[in-house]
PDB file of C-alpha atoms and ligand atoms in Angstrom:
ATOM      1  CA  MET P 482       9.340   4.732  74.850  1.00 39.00           C
ATOM      2  CA  SER P 483       7.310   1.587  74.875  1.00 47.00           C
ATOM      3  CA  SER P 484       3.509   2.164  74.671  1.00 48.00           C
ATOM      4  CA  CYS P 485       2.685   0.034  77.705  1.00 49.00           C
ATOM      5  CA  ASN P 486      -0.446   1.078  79.471  1.00 49.00           C
ATOM      6  CA  GLU P 487      -1.816  -2.446  79.675  1.00 51.00           C
ATOM      7  CA  PRO P 488      -1.128  -4.745  82.743  1.00 52.00           C
ATOM      8  CA  ASP P 489       2.398  -5.938  82.592  1.00 84.00           C
ATOM      9  CA  CYS P 490       3.294  -9.504  81.747  1.00 90.00           C
ATOM     10  CA  SER P 491       3.840 -10.806  85.376  1.00 89.00           C
ATOM     11  CA  LYS P 492       0.359  -9.358  86.264  1.00 88.00           C
ATOM     12  CA  VAL P 493      -1.118 -11.037  83.216  1.00 89.00           C
ATOM     13  CA  LEU P 494       0.485 -14.389  83.914  1.00 87.00           C
ATOM     14  CA  ASP P 495      -0.667 -14.131  87.587  1.00 87.00           C
ATOM     15  CA  GLN P 496      -4.242 -13.850  86.471  1.00 88.00           C
ATOM     16  CA  VAL P 497      -4.161 -16.362  83.683  1.00 86.00           C
ATOM     17  CA  TYR P 498      -5.758 -19.005  85.885  1.00 83.00           C
ATOM     18  CA  GLU P 499      -8.526 -16.721  87.001  1.00 88.00           C
ATOM     19  CA  PHE P 500      -8.948 -15.561  83.430  1.00 87.00           C
ATOM     20  CA  LEU P 501      -9.480 -19.314  82.413  1.00 83.00           C
ATOM     21  CA  ASP P 502     -11.693 -19.813  85.329  1.00 84.00           C
ATOM     22  CA  GLY P 503     -13.875 -16.880  84.266  1.00 86.00           C
ATOM     23  CA  GLU P 504     -13.307 -15.283  87.708  1.00 90.00           C
ATOM     24  CA  LEU P 505     -12.224 -11.921  86.443  1.00 91.00           C
ATOM     25  CA  GLY P 506     -14.296  -8.934  85.929  1.00 93.00           C
ATOM     26  CA  GLU P 507     -15.057  -7.573  82.469  1.00 93.00           C
ATOM     27  CA  VAL P 508     -12.422  -4.754  82.543  1.00 92.00           C
ATOM     28  CA  GLU P 509      -9.654  -7.231  83.582  1.00 91.00           C
ATOM     29  CA  LEU P 510     -10.720  -9.815  81.079  1.00 91.00           C
ATOM     30  CA  ALA P 511     -10.443  -7.077  78.312  1.00 92.00           C
ATOM     31  CA  GLN P 512      -7.207  -5.930  79.510  1.00 90.00           C
ATOM     32  CA  ILE P 513      -5.602  -9.466  79.611  1.00 90.00           C
ATOM     33  CA  ARG P 514      -7.222 -10.308  76.178  1.00 91.00           C
ATOM     34  CA  VAL P 515      -5.682  -7.200  74.615  1.00 92.00           C
ATOM     35  CA  HIS P 516      -2.318  -8.008  76.206  1.00 92.00           C
ATOM     36  CA  LEU P 517      -2.328 -11.559  74.910  1.00 91.00           C
ATOM     37  CA  GLU P 518      -3.049 -10.400  71.413  1.00 92.00           C
ATOM     38  CA  ASP P 519       0.122  -8.078  71.562  1.00 92.00           C
ATOM     39  CA  CYS P 520       2.370 -10.139  73.634  1.00 93.00           C
ATOM     40  CA  SER P 521       3.462 -13.502  72.218  1.00 92.00           C
ATOM     41  CA  PRO P 522       5.456 -14.689  75.290  1.00 90.00           C
ATOM     42  CA  CYS P 523       2.330 -14.280  77.308  1.00 92.00           C
ATOM     43  CA  LEU P 524       0.187 -15.908  74.728  1.00 92.00           C
ATOM     44  CA  ARG P 525       2.458 -18.955  74.571  1.00 90.00           C
ATOM     45  CA  GLN P 526       2.331 -19.182  78.370  1.00 88.00           C
ATOM     46  CA  TYR P 527      -1.524 -18.856  78.132  1.00 89.00           C
ATOM     47  CA  ASP P 528      -1.657 -21.764  75.637  1.00 89.00           C
ATOM     48  CA  LEU P 529       0.460 -23.838  77.845  1.00 86.00           C
ATOM     49  CA  ASP P 530      -1.691 -23.024  80.815  1.00 85.00           C
ATOM     50  CA  ILE P 531      -4.779 -24.093  78.837  1.00 85.00           C
ATOM     51  CA  ALA P 532      -3.090 -27.257  77.691  1.00 84.00           C
ATOM     52  CA  LEU P 533      -2.011 -28.033  81.228  1.00 80.00           C
ATOM     53  CA  LYS P 534      -5.388 -27.339  82.750  1.00 80.00           C
ATOM     54  CA  ALA P 535      -7.184 -29.471  80.167  1.00 81.00           C
ATOM     55  CA  LEU P 536      -4.598 -32.195  81.062  1.00 79.00           C
ATOM     56  CA  VAL P 537      -5.241 -31.924  84.911  1.00 78.00           C
ATOM     57  CA  ARG P 538      -8.884 -31.825  84.356  1.00 77.00           C
ATOM     58  CA  ARG P 539      -8.806 -34.924  82.197  1.00 74.00           C
ATOM     59  CA  SER P 540      -6.536 -36.871  84.452  1.00 71.00           C
ATOM     60  CA  CYS P 541      -8.753 -36.034  87.391  1.00 68.00           C
ATOM     61  CA  GLN P 542     -11.751 -37.579  85.625  1.00 65.00           C
ATOM     62  CA  GLU P 543     -10.072 -40.379  83.762  1.00 56.00           C
ATOM     63  CA  THR P 544      -8.224 -42.988  85.743  1.00 59.00           C
ATOM     64  CA  ALA P 545      -6.026 -43.864  82.845  1.00 56.00           C
ATOM     65  CA  PRO P 546      -5.500 -41.026  80.262  1.00 65.00           C
ATOM     66  CA  ALA P 547      -3.088 -43.166  78.402  1.00 72.00           C
ATOM     67  CA  ASP P 548      -5.708 -45.819  78.054  1.00 73.00           C
ATOM     68  CA  LEU P 549      -8.220 -43.306  76.865  1.00 69.00           C
ATOM     69  CA  ARG P 550      -5.734 -42.113  74.162  1.00 73.00           C
ATOM     70  CA  ASP P 551      -5.268 -45.736  73.015  1.00 79.00           C
ATOM     71  CA  ARG P 552      -9.014 -46.166  72.670  1.00 79.00           C
ATOM     72  CA  ILE P 553      -9.308 -42.949  70.672  1.00 75.00           C
ATOM     73  CA  MET P 554      -6.484 -44.045  68.483  1.00 78.00           C
ATOM     74  CA  ILE P 555      -8.267 -47.382  68.055  1.00 81.00           C
ATOM     75  CA  LYS P 556     -11.471 -45.565  66.985  1.00 80.00           C
ATOM     76  CA  ILE P 557      -9.610 -43.400  64.466  1.00 77.00           C
ATOM     77  CA  THR P 558      -7.930 -46.557  63.010  1.00 83.00           C
ATOM     78  CA  GLU P 559     -11.222 -48.219  62.785  1.00 82.00           C
ATOM     79  CA  ALA P 560     -12.822 -45.219  61.106  1.00 78.00           C
ATOM     80  CA  ARG P 561     -10.014 -45.126  58.524  1.00 79.00           C
ATOM     81  CA  ILE P 562     -10.372 -48.752  57.847  1.00 78.00           C
ATOM     82  CA  GLU P 563     -14.149 -48.321  57.245  1.00 74.00           C
ATOM     83  CA  LEU P 564     -13.478 -45.485  54.909  1.00 71.00           C
ATOM     84  CA  ASN P 565     -11.081 -47.251  52.860  1.00 68.00           C
ATOM     85  CA  GLY P 566     -12.820 -50.520  52.712  1.00 62.00           C
TER      86      GLY P 566
HETATM   87 ZN1   ZN C1725       3.129 -10.194  78.097  1.00 77.91          ZN
END
Protein backbone atom coordinates (compact mmCIF):
# COMPACT_ATOMS: atom_id res chain seq x y z
CA MET A 1 0.00 0.00 0.00
CA SER A 2 1.42 3.34 -0.95
CA SER A 3 0.50 6.24 1.28
CA CYS A 4 -0.67 8.59 -1.41
CA ASN A 5 -3.39 11.00 -0.52
CA GLU A 6 -1.52 13.94 -2.03
CA PRO A 7 -2.26 15.05 -5.56
CA ASP A 8 -0.65 12.60 -7.97
CA CYS A 9 2.33 13.41 -10.15
CA SER A 10 0.47 14.31 -13.33
CA LYS A 11 -1.79 16.70 -11.43
CA VAL A 12 1.21 18.32 -9.75
CA LEU A 13 3.05 18.70 -13.05
CA ASP A 14 -0.08 20.15 -14.65
CA GLN A 15 -0.11 22.83 -11.98
CA VAL A 16 3.61 23.61 -11.82
CA TYR A 17 3.32 26.68 -14.03
CA GLU A 18 0.37 28.02 -12.04
CA PHE A 19 2.36 27.21 -8.93
CA LEU A 20 5.32 29.23 -10.24
CA ASP A 21 3.04 32.09 -11.23
CA GLY A 22 1.47 32.15 -7.78
CA GLU A 23 -1.98 31.50 -9.24
CA LEU A 24 -2.92 28.68 -6.91
CA GLY A 25 -4.84 28.85 -3.68
CA GLU A 26 -3.14 28.22 -0.34
CA VAL A 27 -4.40 24.64 -0.08
CA GLU A 28 -3.15 23.69 -3.56
CA LEU A 29 0.15 25.47 -2.95
CA ALA A 30 0.66 23.47 0.24
CA GLN A 31 -0.29 20.19 -1.46
CA ILE A 32 2.17 20.74 -4.29
CA ARG A 33 4.94 21.84 -1.95
CA VAL A 34 4.46 18.71 0.16
CA HIS A 35 4.40 16.53 -2.96
CA LEU A 36 7.61 18.10 -4.30
CA GLU A 37 9.37 17.41 -1.00
CA ASP A 38 8.49 13.72 -1.23
CA CYS A 39 8.75 13.12 -4.95
CA SER A 40 12.14 13.62 -6.57
CA PRO A 41 10.97 13.10 -10.20
CA CYS A 42 8.44 15.91 -9.76
CA LEU A 43 11.02 18.06 -8.00
CA ARG A 44 13.43 17.57 -10.90
CA GLN A 45 10.72 18.54 -13.37
CA TYR A 46 9.86 21.52 -11.21
CA ASP A 47 13.52 22.64 -11.21
CA LEU A 48 13.60 22.26 -14.99
CA ASP A 49 10.47 24.33 -15.32
CA ILE A 50 11.95 27.07 -13.14
CA ALA A 51 15.10 27.12 -15.26
CA LEU A 52 13.10 27.09 -18.48
CA LYS A 53 10.81 29.84 -17.29
CA ALA A 54 13.75 32.00 -16.23
CA LEU A 55 15.38 31.40 -19.60
CA VAL A 56 12.21 32.29 -21.52
CA ARG A 57 11.65 35.38 -19.42
CA ARG A 58 15.26 36.48 -19.93
CA SER A 59 15.22 35.90 -23.68
CA CYS A 60 12.03 37.95 -23.95
CA GLN A 61 13.66 40.88 -22.20
CA GLU A 62 17.16 40.59 -23.61
CA THR A 63 17.62 40.60 -27.34
CA ALA A 64 20.88 38.66 -27.07
CA PRO A 65 21.20 36.36 -24.04
CA ALA A 66 24.52 35.00 -25.32
CA ASP A 67 25.86 38.53 -25.47
CA LEU A 68 24.65 39.15 -21.93
CA ARG A 69 26.41 36.02 -20.74
CA ASP A 70 29.61 37.16 -22.44
CA ARG A 71 29.39 40.50 -20.69
CA ILE A 72 28.87 38.79 -17.33
CA MET A 73 31.87 36.54 -17.97
CA ILE A 74 33.97 39.62 -18.82
CA LYS A 75 32.84 41.28 -15.59
CA ILE A 76 33.78 38.18 -13.59
CA THR A 77 37.17 38.02 -15.29
CA GLU A 78 37.77 41.72 -14.63
CA ALA A 79 36.82 41.30 -10.97
CA ARG A 80 39.20 38.38 -10.69
CA ILE A 81 42.04 40.38 -12.25
CA GLU A 82 41.36 43.23 -9.82
CA LEU A 83 41.46 40.82 -6.88
CA ASN A 84 44.72 39.30 -8.03
CA GLY A 85 46.50 42.43 -8.96
ZN1 LIG B 1 5.36 13.32 -8.14
